[in-house]
Short mmCIF file of C-alpha atoms and ligand atoms in Angstrom, two decimals:
data_model
loop_
_atom_site.label_atom_id
_atom_site.label_comp_id
_atom_site.label_asym_id
_atom_site.label_seq_id
_atom_site.Cartn_x
_atom_site.Cartn_y
_atom_site.Cartn_z
CA UNK A 8 123.04 108.76 95.67
CA UNK A 9 120.39 110.87 97.33
CA UNK A 10 116.89 109.40 97.34
CA UNK A 11 113.75 111.21 98.37
CA UNK A 12 110.99 108.84 99.58
CA UNK A 13 107.45 110.22 99.60
CA UNK A 14 104.31 108.72 101.16
CA UNK A 15 101.37 110.80 100.14
CA UNK A 16 98.04 110.66 101.96
CA UNK A 17 94.89 112.61 101.34
CA UNK A 18 95.98 115.37 103.82
CA UNK A 19 99.51 114.52 104.56
CA UNK A 20 102.98 113.90 102.99
CA UNK A 21 105.49 111.65 104.98
CA UNK A 22 109.01 112.10 103.62
CA UNK A 23 112.55 110.65 104.22
CA UNK A 24 115.76 111.82 102.38
CA UNK A 25 118.36 109.02 102.28
CA UNK A 26 121.86 108.67 101.19
CA UNK A 27 122.09 105.23 99.31
CA UNK A 28 123.54 102.69 99.36
CA UNK A 29 124.84 103.74 102.71
CA UNK A 30 121.25 103.72 104.21
CA UNK A 31 121.99 107.08 105.80
CA UNK A 32 118.93 109.16 106.64
CA UNK A 33 119.63 112.79 106.00
CA UNK A 34 116.31 114.24 106.84
CA UNK A 35 112.71 113.07 107.43
CA UNK A 36 109.44 114.63 108.33
CA UNK A 37 105.71 114.95 108.09
CA UNK A 38 103.62 117.62 106.34
CA UNK A 39 100.10 117.54 107.83
CA UNK A 40 96.65 119.18 107.32
CA UNK A 41 97.15 119.92 103.61
CA UNK A 42 94.10 121.65 102.33
CA UNK A 43 93.04 122.90 105.81
CA UNK A 44 93.26 126.42 107.17
CA UNK A 45 96.38 125.66 109.45
CA UNK A 46 98.98 123.22 108.14
CA UNK A 47 102.17 122.01 109.77
CA UNK A 48 105.45 120.41 108.74
CA UNK A 49 107.65 118.73 111.34
CA UNK A 50 111.09 118.34 109.92
CA UNK A 51 114.01 116.30 111.41
CA UNK A 52 117.65 116.67 110.30
CA UNK A 53 120.90 116.62 111.95
CA UNK A 54 119.41 115.62 115.19
CA UNK A 55 117.16 118.74 115.38
CA UNK A 56 113.50 119.12 114.96
CA UNK A 57 111.94 122.14 113.17
CA UNK A 58 108.24 122.82 113.16
CA UNK A 59 106.78 125.12 110.59
CA UNK A 60 103.05 126.20 110.91
CA UNK A 61 101.85 127.34 107.52
CA UNK A 62 98.73 126.67 105.39
CA UNK A 63 99.17 124.37 102.42
CA UNK A 64 96.28 124.77 99.93
CA UNK A 65 97.48 121.61 98.04
CA UNK A 66 100.05 118.83 97.76
CA UNK A 67 102.13 120.94 95.43
CA UNK A 68 102.46 123.68 98.00
CA UNK A 69 103.35 121.12 100.69
CA UNK A 70 106.05 119.41 98.58
CA UNK A 71 107.50 122.80 97.58
CA UNK A 72 107.88 123.48 101.38
CA UNK A 73 109.54 120.12 101.88
CA UNK A 74 111.94 120.82 99.12
CA UNK A 75 112.60 124.23 100.59
CA UNK A 76 113.34 122.72 103.94
CA UNK A 77 115.77 120.21 102.44
CA UNK A 78 117.59 122.79 100.49
CA UNK A 79 117.31 126.04 102.64
CA UNK A 80 119.89 127.52 104.93
CA UNK A 81 121.37 124.68 106.95
CA UNK A 82 119.48 122.23 104.73
CA UNK A 83 120.90 118.79 103.96
CA UNK A 84 121.08 119.63 100.26
CA UNK A 85 122.45 122.59 98.35
CA UNK A 86 119.99 122.36 95.49
CA UNK A 87 116.98 120.19 94.72
CA UNK A 88 118.78 119.03 91.62
CA UNK A 89 121.04 116.85 93.93
CA UNK A 90 118.03 114.49 94.38
CA UNK A 91 118.91 111.47 92.17
CA UNK A 92 115.59 109.72 92.43
CA UNK A 93 112.20 109.83 94.16
CA UNK A 94 110.57 106.67 95.52
CA UNK A 95 106.92 106.69 96.00
CA UNK A 96 104.78 104.41 98.24
CA UNK A 97 101.84 103.42 96.06
CA UNK A 98 99.16 101.40 97.78
CA UNK A 99 97.37 99.53 94.94
CA UNK A 100 99.22 98.12 91.89
CA UNK A 101 96.26 95.60 91.13
CA UNK A 102 97.51 92.68 89.13
CA UNK A 103 99.73 94.76 86.89
CA UNK A 104 102.69 95.20 89.16
CA UNK A 105 104.56 92.38 90.92
CA UNK A 106 107.48 94.67 91.59
CA UNK A 107 108.66 98.24 91.75
CA UNK A 108 108.75 100.29 88.53
CA UNK A 109 110.26 103.48 87.11
CA UNK A 110 107.23 105.63 86.63
CA UNK A 111 106.20 106.81 83.12
CA UNK A 112 102.82 107.92 81.78
CA UNK A 113 101.76 104.28 81.33
CA UNK A 114 102.41 103.53 84.98
CA UNK A 115 100.43 106.68 86.06
CA UNK A 116 97.61 105.47 83.86
CA UNK A 117 97.67 102.09 85.51
CA UNK A 118 97.64 103.48 89.00
CA UNK A 119 94.72 105.64 87.96
CA UNK A 120 92.97 102.57 86.55
CA UNK A 121 93.21 100.91 89.93
CA UNK A 122 91.56 103.72 91.80
CA UNK A 123 88.30 101.72 92.06
CA UNK A 124 90.17 99.14 94.07
CA UNK A 125 91.70 101.65 96.45
CA UNK A 126 89.56 104.70 96.43
CA UNK A 127 91.09 106.22 99.56
CA UNK A 128 94.66 105.66 98.85
CA UNK A 129 95.43 105.71 95.07
CA UNK A 130 94.18 109.18 94.43
CA UNK A 131 96.49 110.98 97.03
CA UNK A 132 99.40 108.65 95.95
CA UNK A 133 98.91 109.69 92.39
CA UNK A 134 98.66 113.34 93.46
CA UNK A 135 102.04 113.02 95.14
CA UNK A 136 103.57 111.35 92.10
CA UNK A 137 102.28 114.02 89.71
CA UNK A 138 103.46 116.90 91.87
CA UNK A 139 106.97 115.36 92.30
CA UNK A 140 107.18 114.76 88.59
CA UNK A 141 106.35 118.44 87.98
CA UNK A 142 108.55 119.90 90.68
CA UNK A 143 111.51 117.65 89.88
CA UNK A 144 111.54 117.29 86.18
CA UNK A 145 113.99 114.83 84.80
CA UNK A 146 114.37 113.08 88.16
CA UNK A 147 113.57 109.38 87.92
CA UNK A 148 110.47 108.48 89.99
CA UNK A 149 109.93 105.02 91.21
CA UNK A 150 106.63 103.44 92.30
CA UNK A 151 106.80 100.91 95.08
CA UNK A 152 103.53 99.03 95.52
CA UNK A 153 102.05 97.72 98.80
CA UNK A 154 100.43 94.87 96.83
CA UNK A 155 103.46 93.82 94.76
CA UNK A 156 105.09 91.41 97.13
CA UNK A 157 101.95 89.40 97.34
CA UNK A 158 101.36 89.12 93.47
CA UNK A 159 103.16 85.86 93.49
CA UNK A 160 100.34 84.09 95.48
CA UNK A 161 98.65 81.19 93.77
CA UNK A 162 94.98 81.32 92.78
CA UNK A 163 94.05 78.98 95.52
CA UNK A 164 95.25 81.66 97.92
CA UNK A 165 94.01 84.69 96.21
CA UNK A 166 90.63 83.68 94.93
CA UNK A 167 87.45 84.06 97.05
CA UNK A 168 84.86 81.47 96.44
CA UNK A 169 82.48 83.86 94.83
CA UNK A 170 81.08 83.57 91.30
CA UNK A 171 84.23 83.54 89.15
CA UNK A 172 82.85 86.30 86.95
CA UNK A 173 83.46 88.73 89.84
CA UNK A 174 87.12 87.90 89.49
CA UNK A 175 87.29 87.83 85.65
CA UNK A 176 85.22 90.99 85.25
CA UNK A 177 85.85 93.03 88.29
CA UNK A 178 89.17 91.72 89.63
CA UNK A 179 87.62 90.91 92.91
CA UNK A 180 90.21 88.80 94.75
CA UNK A 181 92.72 88.98 97.50
CA UNK A 182 95.51 91.36 96.90
CA UNK A 183 97.19 91.91 100.33
CA UNK A 184 98.88 95.06 101.66
CA UNK A 185 101.98 96.07 103.76
CA UNK A 186 104.10 94.20 101.14
CA UNK A 187 107.11 96.54 101.48
CA UNK A 188 107.24 95.68 105.22
CA UNK A 189 106.71 91.96 104.81
CA UNK A 190 109.32 91.77 102.24
CA UNK A 191 111.77 93.94 104.21
CA UNK A 192 111.44 92.09 107.63
CA UNK A 193 111.34 88.63 106.04
CA UNK A 194 114.64 89.40 104.20
CA UNK A 195 116.02 90.68 107.45
CA UNK A 196 114.86 87.59 109.21
CA UNK A 197 116.82 85.40 106.82
CA UNK A 198 119.88 87.44 107.40
CA UNK A 199 119.55 87.11 111.17
CA UNK A 200 119.21 83.41 110.76
CA UNK A 201 122.42 83.45 108.70
CA UNK A 202 120.67 81.87 105.83
CA UNK A 203 119.62 82.76 102.19
CA UNK A 204 116.02 84.17 101.80
CA UNK A 205 115.48 81.41 99.28
CA UNK A 206 116.03 78.67 101.91
CA UNK A 207 113.72 79.89 104.67
CA UNK A 208 109.99 79.98 105.68
CA UNK A 209 109.05 83.08 107.58
CA UNK A 210 105.77 84.16 109.15
CA UNK A 211 105.67 87.97 109.30
CA UNK A 212 103.25 89.71 111.73
CA UNK A 213 102.90 93.48 110.96
CA UNK A 214 100.91 94.79 113.88
CA UNK A 215 100.54 98.59 113.57
CA UNK A 216 97.44 100.65 113.36
CA UNK A 217 96.67 98.45 110.40
CA UNK A 218 97.63 94.86 110.95
CA UNK A 219 98.30 91.96 108.59
CA UNK A 220 100.23 88.67 108.50
CA UNK A 221 102.12 86.95 105.64
CA UNK A 222 103.48 83.51 105.01
CA UNK A 223 106.84 83.87 103.08
CA UNK A 224 108.31 80.85 101.51
CA UNK A 225 111.81 81.09 99.99
CA UNK A 226 111.46 84.94 99.87
CA UNK A 227 108.05 84.99 98.31
CA UNK A 228 104.72 85.76 99.87
CA UNK A 229 102.39 82.78 99.36
CA UNK A 230 99.49 83.95 101.61
CA UNK A 231 98.51 86.99 103.55
CA UNK A 232 95.70 88.02 105.87
CA UNK A 233 94.48 91.18 104.20
CA UNK A 234 92.31 90.82 101.11
CA UNK A 235 90.62 92.90 98.48
CA UNK A 236 91.04 95.84 100.77
CA UNK A 237 92.91 96.29 103.99
CA UNK A 238 89.78 95.30 105.97
CA UNK A 239 90.19 91.61 106.07
CA UNK A 240 92.13 89.40 108.55
CA UNK A 241 93.58 90.56 111.91
CA UNK A 242 91.81 92.87 114.43
CA UNK A 243 93.15 96.42 113.85
CA UNK A 244 93.05 99.86 115.52
CA UNK A 245 89.75 100.82 113.97
CA UNK A 246 89.05 97.92 111.59
CA UNK A 247 87.39 94.58 112.57
CA UNK A 248 89.36 92.25 110.29
CA UNK A 249 87.33 88.99 109.59
CA UNK A 250 83.64 88.84 110.37
CA UNK A 251 80.65 87.37 108.59
CA UNK A 252 79.74 89.58 105.62
CA UNK A 253 76.10 88.91 106.40
CA UNK A 254 76.42 91.48 109.12
CA UNK A 255 76.76 94.15 106.37
CA UNK A 256 73.43 93.05 104.88
CA UNK A 257 71.89 93.18 108.31
CA UNK A 258 73.25 96.70 108.96
CA UNK A 259 72.03 97.81 105.49
CA UNK A 260 68.53 96.31 105.75
CA UNK A 261 67.63 95.96 109.31
CA UNK A 262 69.38 99.03 110.79
CA UNK A 263 68.83 101.00 107.56
CA UNK A 264 72.42 102.17 107.49
CA UNK A 265 73.73 103.82 104.31
CA UNK A 266 76.70 102.31 102.40
CA UNK A 267 78.71 105.37 103.65
CA UNK A 268 77.75 104.70 107.27
CA UNK A 269 78.79 100.99 106.94
CA UNK A 270 82.07 102.06 105.37
CA UNK A 271 82.79 104.36 108.23
CA UNK A 272 81.72 101.74 110.84
CA UNK A 273 84.13 99.22 109.31
CA UNK A 274 87.14 101.55 108.59
CA UNK A 275 86.91 104.00 111.49
CA UNK A 276 84.77 102.62 114.33
CA UNK A 277 85.50 99.07 114.77
CA UNK A 278 88.62 97.02 115.77
CA UNK A 279 90.20 97.96 119.28
CA UNK A 280 88.25 101.25 119.27
CA UNK A 281 84.91 99.62 118.60
CA UNK A 282 85.37 96.81 121.12
CA UNK A 283 86.77 99.07 123.92
CA UNK A 284 84.55 102.02 123.19
CA UNK A 285 87.65 104.19 124.16
CA UNK A 286 90.74 103.98 122.02
CA UNK A 287 92.42 102.53 119.01
CA UNK A 288 95.91 102.76 120.80
CA UNK A 289 97.26 99.46 122.08
CA UNK A 290 99.18 101.27 124.77
CA UNK A 291 95.88 102.64 126.29
CA UNK A 292 94.20 99.27 125.70
CA UNK A 293 96.88 97.55 127.72
CA UNK A 294 96.86 100.19 130.55
CA UNK A 295 93.11 99.87 130.61
CA UNK A 296 93.17 96.13 130.87
CA UNK A 297 95.69 96.38 133.71
CA UNK A 298 93.51 98.83 135.62
CA UNK A 299 90.30 96.84 135.45
CA UNK A 300 88.59 98.20 132.35
CA UNK A 301 86.78 95.09 131.18
CA UNK A 302 86.09 96.19 127.71
CA UNK A 303 89.78 97.04 127.14
CA UNK A 304 90.58 93.57 128.49
CA UNK A 305 88.14 91.98 126.06
CA UNK A 306 89.56 94.03 123.15
CA UNK A 307 93.07 92.73 123.99
CA UNK A 308 91.84 89.17 124.17
CA UNK A 309 90.04 89.34 120.86
CA UNK A 310 93.06 90.95 119.18
CA UNK A 311 95.57 88.33 120.49
CA UNK A 312 93.36 85.42 119.92
CA UNK A 313 92.92 86.43 116.27
CA UNK A 314 96.71 86.73 115.87
CA UNK A 315 97.07 83.30 117.40
CA UNK A 316 94.55 81.81 114.87
CA UNK A 317 96.41 83.29 111.95
CA UNK A 318 99.79 82.03 113.20
CA UNK A 319 98.15 78.59 113.06
CA UNK A 320 96.79 79.12 109.61
CA UNK A 321 100.07 80.46 108.22
CA UNK A 322 102.01 77.59 109.78
CA UNK A 323 99.69 75.20 108.11
CA UNK A 324 100.32 76.95 104.77
CA UNK A 325 104.13 76.78 105.26
CA UNK A 326 104.22 73.26 106.80
CA UNK A 327 106.90 74.73 109.14
CA UNK A 328 108.22 78.18 109.83
CA UNK A 329 111.86 78.74 110.55
CA UNK A 330 111.13 82.12 112.00
CA UNK A 331 108.19 84.19 113.18
CA UNK A 332 108.66 87.97 112.99
CA UNK A 333 106.85 90.64 115.01
CA UNK A 334 106.99 94.14 113.58
CA UNK A 335 105.31 97.61 113.45
CA UNK A 336 104.11 99.67 116.35
CA UNK A 337 102.50 96.96 118.34
CA UNK A 338 104.53 93.96 117.21
CA UNK A 339 107.91 95.90 118.06
CA UNK A 340 106.82 97.33 121.29
CA UNK A 341 104.30 95.01 123.12
CA UNK A 342 105.64 92.00 125.10
CA UNK A 343 102.01 91.49 126.26
CA UNK A 344 100.65 90.99 122.75
CA UNK A 345 103.51 88.78 121.73
CA UNK A 346 103.11 86.52 124.72
CA UNK A 347 99.30 86.35 124.64
CA UNK A 348 99.35 85.57 120.86
CA UNK A 349 101.96 82.78 121.37
CA UNK A 350 100.57 81.22 124.51
CA UNK A 351 99.99 77.51 124.16
CA UNK A 352 101.76 77.28 120.80
CA UNK A 353 104.97 75.71 122.13
CA UNK A 354 104.17 72.34 120.67
CA UNK A 355 103.61 74.04 117.23
CA UNK A 356 107.23 75.29 117.46
CA UNK A 357 106.79 78.71 118.92
CA UNK A 358 108.27 79.02 122.51
CA UNK A 359 109.05 82.40 123.89
CA UNK A 360 111.93 83.35 126.41
CA UNK A 361 109.90 85.45 128.85
CA UNK A 362 112.76 87.71 129.96
CA UNK A 363 114.01 88.26 126.34
CA UNK A 364 110.39 89.03 125.25
CA UNK A 365 109.95 91.55 128.10
CA UNK A 366 113.16 93.29 127.25
CA UNK A 367 112.59 93.65 123.49
CA UNK A 368 111.16 96.98 122.55
CA UNK A 369 111.77 98.67 119.27
CA UNK A 370 115.18 96.98 118.44
CA UNK A 371 115.98 93.83 116.78
CA UNK A 372 115.94 90.77 119.04
CA UNK A 373 115.69 87.05 119.12
CA UNK A 374 113.09 86.43 121.87
CA UNK A 375 112.68 82.65 121.42
CA UNK A 376 113.45 80.11 124.09
CA UNK A 377 116.33 77.79 123.34
CA UNK A 378 113.98 75.00 122.85
CA UNK A 379 111.73 76.68 120.32
CA UNK A 380 111.62 75.10 116.94
CA UNK A 381 111.11 78.41 115.20
CA UNK A 382 113.14 81.54 115.97
CA UNK A 383 110.84 84.36 117.17
CA UNK A 384 112.09 87.69 116.19
CA UNK A 385 111.40 91.36 116.77
CA UNK A 386 112.51 93.33 113.80
CA UNK A 387 111.56 97.00 113.38
CA UNK A 388 110.12 97.71 109.96
CA UNK A 389 111.22 100.59 107.95
CA UNK A 390 108.98 100.90 104.91
CA UNK A 391 110.76 104.24 103.84
CA UNK A 392 114.28 102.67 103.79
CA UNK A 393 112.91 99.68 101.86
CA UNK A 394 111.37 102.03 99.32
CA UNK A 395 114.76 103.90 99.14
CA UNK A 396 116.50 100.52 98.55
CA UNK A 397 114.06 99.67 95.75
CA UNK A 398 114.43 103.04 94.27
CA UNK A 399 118.23 102.86 94.40
CA UNK A 400 118.34 99.43 92.90
CA UNK A 401 116.16 100.36 89.97
CA UNK A 402 117.80 103.75 88.98
CA UNK A 403 121.29 102.46 89.42
CA UNK A 404 120.37 99.55 87.15
P1 LIG B 514 100.92 102.78 111.42
O1 LIG B 514 100.23 101.50 111.06
O2 LIG B 514 100.02 103.98 111.52
O3 LIG B 514 102.21 103.06 110.80
P2 LIG B 514 102.52 101.98 113.69
O4 LIG B 514 103.18 100.83 113.12
O5 LIG B 514 103.38 103.17 114.12
O6 LIG B 514 101.22 102.55 112.98
O7 LIG B 514 101.71 101.47 115.02
C1 LIG B 514 100.91 102.37 115.78
C2 LIG B 514 100.51 101.64 117.03
O8 LIG B 514 101.45 101.08 117.68
C3 LIG B 514 99.84 102.60 118.01
O9 LIG B 514 98.41 102.79 117.71
C4 LIG B 514 100.01 101.89 119.27
O10 LIG B 514 98.86 101.22 119.58
C5 LIG B 514 101.10 100.82 119.05
N1 LIG B 514 102.22 101.02 119.95
C6 LIG B 514 103.11 101.89 119.94
N2 LIG B 514 104.03 101.73 121.02
C7 LIG B 514 103.51 100.71 121.75
C8 LIG B 514 103.78 100.11 123.01
N3 LIG B 514 104.98 100.51 123.73
N4 LIG B 514 102.97 99.14 123.46
C9 LIG B 514 101.99 98.79 122.86
N5 LIG B 514 101.56 99.27 121.74
C10 LIG B 514 102.29 100.30 121.17
#
């Protein structure tokens, strides 16, 4: 069965065409700068890369080009009708979706109704969904939500101690994100331990440009660091994670910033970038710290200290973790972040093997010392493959 996975952003579409259940990637790529004068698609298939520079006035034009690349001369498909299903990454499913769904008009309406909860993400996700339904009529479309995996959290984990009316009337609560990734790597961790997902507790650290952690008990997320939006929790590339919300009042009143200014400050100018004053890229932060850049060193310290605090919190939530997983760009590739984040946690059950940690980059590895109570694992995440799995499972019944 051939599954097309789409991740539609405001000016981009990331895609992967997979043969399922073989998990074989036939083609993948990124269409960028949609709506700008100069657009570009980078298409990978059969070990080759093809770059097409072309303007895409809208998402429909971009997806048409993607379909043309998949089916054109030397393409991986003969006709677009060979696509058996399309899996869409949808960011916010609110409280309606605790799993993936086959998309119908009611699902589209529900995603639209959740736009106030994810004003930056849900509109482009919807656009991709609507365009795919139009260009591939009759092909089942599946929605896979970033929030769904965390919907099993109990009220004590998802409620903020704000006036309850704000939850009842406006649904202000913790939702959590990166659910597809947390679910995928926690399942994989159980398999690597040789145990059933139902029988293990796993802490998953998704450290990419965005970063979040989840406590997974018996295959279900019971707590997570991101909240109402992806701003809460860990330090990220350009977002601060936790801080006192009174800072926002101060910025609005004493520094006379507008709501838009504060939004930009929190989403684009904080985190590693804000602290270092230079970059949101952990590779450059680490290089800076090595070369005597004090602000880069500080950013690295704050980042890892926050990860450590959350590992403590998630360990308390679970009582004990059988495995701790590092994933995403930073988690998969940075021995420095992993060792700094776990320093001093040996008595809590997390002891690294320094040599294994240093060697683990981008591939699955057990990097724990023999004496470590919890297994410490590096597991590359693959959100697109996870979406393809969900899509395949739903449409094959
Ligand atoms: P996204 O959240 O956008 O999907 P990724 O999961 O790809 O991002 O993570 C991107 C980040 O991973 C980059 O910003 C970079 O800081 C970090 N990264 C990638 N490779 C390394 C590396 N070798 N060492 C440290 N950090 C890395």
